[in-house]
Amino acid sequence: MEMTLDARCMGDRKEAHAYLKEKLDFPEYYGQNLDALYECLCELTDVRLVIMHASEAKGYYWKVEKVLARAAQDNDGLDVAIFAK
């Protein structure tokens, strides 16, 4: 399954986690922090995340991007593609 995410929607911590929880259908108990994000990403299977507008992203997104990359490296069922526009 392929899912497209907009990096511009992840500019601050609260906004980023609410957006990711909704778009990735994370469970209600999702902790809305980077550790919880990593754990939930590592549970995904056969998912390709396409991140758009990374060059326009601000602030907190860059922390999220590091977690996305680490989770993709550790989870064979997750592929992350990041595009500037």
PDB file of C-alpha atoms in Angstrom, residues 2-85:
ATOM      1  CA  GLU A   2       1.270   3.481  -0.838  1.00  0.00           C
ATOM      2  CA  MET A   3       0.425   6.504   1.270  1.00  0.00           C
ATOM      3  CA  THR A   4       1.320  10.116   0.529  1.00  0.00           C
ATOM      4  CA  LEU A   5       2.165  12.530   3.332  1.00  0.00           C
ATOM      5  CA  ASP A   6       2.724  16.290   3.141  1.00  0.00           C
ATOM      6  CA  ALA A   7       5.859  17.393   5.018  1.00  0.00           C
ATOM      7  CA  ARG A   8       4.383  20.884   5.370  1.00  0.00           C
ATOM      8  CA  CYS A   9       1.794  19.450   7.788  1.00  0.00           C
ATOM      9  CA  MET A  10       4.490  18.436  10.256  1.00  0.00           C
ATOM     10  CA  GLY A  11       5.962  21.803  11.206  1.00  0.00           C
ATOM     11  CA  ASP A  12       5.387  21.591  14.944  1.00  0.00           C
ATOM     12  CA  ARG A  13       5.246  18.658  17.345  1.00  0.00           C
ATOM     13  CA  LYS A  14       1.544  18.636  18.130  1.00  0.00           C
ATOM     14  CA  GLU A  15       0.486  19.196  14.521  1.00  0.00           C
ATOM     15  CA  ALA A  16       2.875  16.540  13.216  1.00  0.00           C
ATOM     16  CA  HIS A  17       1.727  13.789  15.555  1.00  0.00           C
ATOM     17  CA  ALA A  18      -1.975  14.536  15.064  1.00  0.00           C
ATOM     18  CA  TYR A  19      -1.457  14.474  11.287  1.00  0.00           C
ATOM     19  CA  LEU A  20       0.549  11.230  11.336  1.00  0.00           C
ATOM     20  CA  LYS A  21      -1.909   9.537  13.688  1.00  0.00           C
ATOM     21  CA  GLU A  22      -4.793  10.356  11.373  1.00  0.00           C
ATOM     22  CA  LYS A  23      -3.094   9.637   8.047  1.00  0.00           C
ATOM     23  CA  LEU A  24      -1.411   6.403   9.158  1.00  0.00           C
ATOM     24  CA  ASP A  25      -4.376   5.224  11.242  1.00  0.00           C
ATOM     25  CA  PHE A  26      -2.297   4.778  14.385  1.00  0.00           C
ATOM     26  CA  PRO A  27      -4.065   3.264  17.412  1.00  0.00           C
ATOM     27  CA  GLU A  28      -5.818   5.446  19.962  1.00  0.00           C
ATOM     28  CA  TYR A  29      -3.025   4.820  22.485  1.00  0.00           C
ATOM     29  CA  TYR A  30      -0.397   6.346  20.151  1.00  0.00           C
ATOM     30  CA  GLY A  31       1.882   8.354  22.451  1.00  0.00           C
ATOM     31  CA  GLN A  32       2.391  11.321  20.105  1.00  0.00           C
ATOM     32  CA  ASN A  33       6.157  11.472  20.523  1.00  0.00           C
ATOM     33  CA  LEU A  34       9.106  10.363  18.409  1.00  0.00           C
ATOM     34  CA  ASP A  35       9.609   7.074  20.266  1.00  0.00           C
ATOM     35  CA  ALA A  36       5.954   6.136  19.771  1.00  0.00           C
ATOM     36  CA  LEU A  37       6.204   7.149  16.118  1.00  0.00           C
ATOM     37  CA  TYR A  38       9.182   4.849  15.612  1.00  0.00           C
ATOM     38  CA  GLU A  39       7.389   1.942  17.315  1.00  0.00           C
ATOM     39  CA  CYS A  40       4.243   2.360  15.216  1.00  0.00           C
ATOM     40  CA  LEU A  41       6.239   2.705  12.000  1.00  0.00           C
ATOM     41  CA  CYS A  42       8.089  -0.502  12.801  1.00  0.00           C
ATOM     42  CA  GLU A  43       4.745  -2.323  13.066  1.00  0.00           C
ATOM     43  CA  LEU A  44       3.688  -1.382   9.520  1.00  0.00           C
ATOM     44  CA  THR A  45       3.924  -4.034   6.816  1.00  0.00           C
ATOM     45  CA  ASP A  46       4.017  -3.632   3.050  1.00  0.00           C
ATOM     46  CA  VAL A  47       3.726   0.155   3.232  1.00  0.00           C
ATOM     47  CA  ARG A  48       5.417   2.766   1.080  1.00  0.00           C
ATOM     48  CA  LEU A  49       5.297   6.286   2.495  1.00  0.00           C
ATOM     49  CA  VAL A  50       5.770   9.034  -0.047  1.00  0.00           C
ATOM     50  CA  ILE A  51       6.713  12.299   1.626  1.00  0.00           C
ATOM     51  CA  MET A  52       6.019  15.354  -0.534  1.00  0.00           C
ATOM     52  CA  HIS A  53       7.180  18.980  -0.175  1.00  0.00           C
ATOM     53  CA  ALA A  54      10.147  18.210   2.073  1.00  0.00           C
ATOM     54  CA  SER A  55      11.999  21.299   0.826  1.00  0.00           C
ATOM     55  CA  GLU A  56       9.161  23.458   2.165  1.00  0.00           C
ATOM     56  CA  ALA A  57       8.974  21.744   5.557  1.00  0.00           C
ATOM     57  CA  LYS A  58       9.821  23.558   8.740  1.00  0.00           C
ATOM     58  CA  GLY A  59      10.950  22.835  12.273  1.00  0.00           C
ATOM     59  CA  TYR A  60       9.763  19.579  13.761  1.00  0.00           C
ATOM     60  CA  TYR A  61       9.481  17.822  10.407  1.00  0.00           C
ATOM     61  CA  TRP A  62      13.246  17.306  10.337  1.00  0.00           C
ATOM     62  CA  LYS A  63      13.048  15.238  13.529  1.00  0.00           C
ATOM     63  CA  VAL A  64      10.194  13.228  12.027  1.00  0.00           C
ATOM     64  CA  GLU A  65      12.229  12.628   8.878  1.00  0.00           C
ATOM     65  CA  LYS A  66      15.071  11.122  10.926  1.00  0.00           C
ATOM     66  CA  VAL A  67      12.615   8.739  12.610  1.00  0.00           C
ATOM     67  CA  LEU A  68      11.095   7.803   9.245  1.00  0.00           C
ATOM     68  CA  ALA A  69      14.542   6.970   7.876  1.00  0.00           C
ATOM     69  CA  ARG A  70      15.524   4.919  10.923  1.00  0.00           C
ATOM     70  CA  ALA A  71      12.227   2.992  10.905  1.00  0.00           C
ATOM     71  CA  ALA A  72      12.570   2.262   7.182  1.00  0.00           C
ATOM     72  CA  GLN A  73      16.064   0.941   7.813  1.00  0.00           C
ATOM     73  CA  ASP A  74      14.899  -1.287  10.677  1.00  0.00           C
ATOM     74  CA  ASN A  75      11.575  -2.455   9.176  1.00  0.00           C
ATOM     75  CA  ASP A  76      11.751  -4.395   5.915  1.00  0.00           C
ATOM     76  CA  GLY A  77       8.002  -3.861   5.450  1.00  0.00           C
ATOM     77  CA  LEU A  78       8.359  -0.082   5.283  1.00  0.00           C
ATOM     78  CA  ASP A  79       9.700   1.978   2.400  1.00  0.00           C
ATOM     79  CA  VAL A  80      10.027   5.754   2.637  1.00  0.00           C
ATOM     80  CA  ALA A  81      10.503   8.012  -0.372  1.00  0.00           C
ATOM     81  CA  ILE A  82      11.105  11.711   0.229  1.00  0.00           C
ATOM     82  CA  PHE A  83      10.572  14.309  -2.472  1.00  0.00           C
ATOM     83  CA  ALA A  84      11.499  17.978  -2.337  1.00  0.00           C
ATOM     84  CA  LYS A  85       8.362  19.104  -4.171  1.00  0.00           C
TER      85      LYS A  85
END
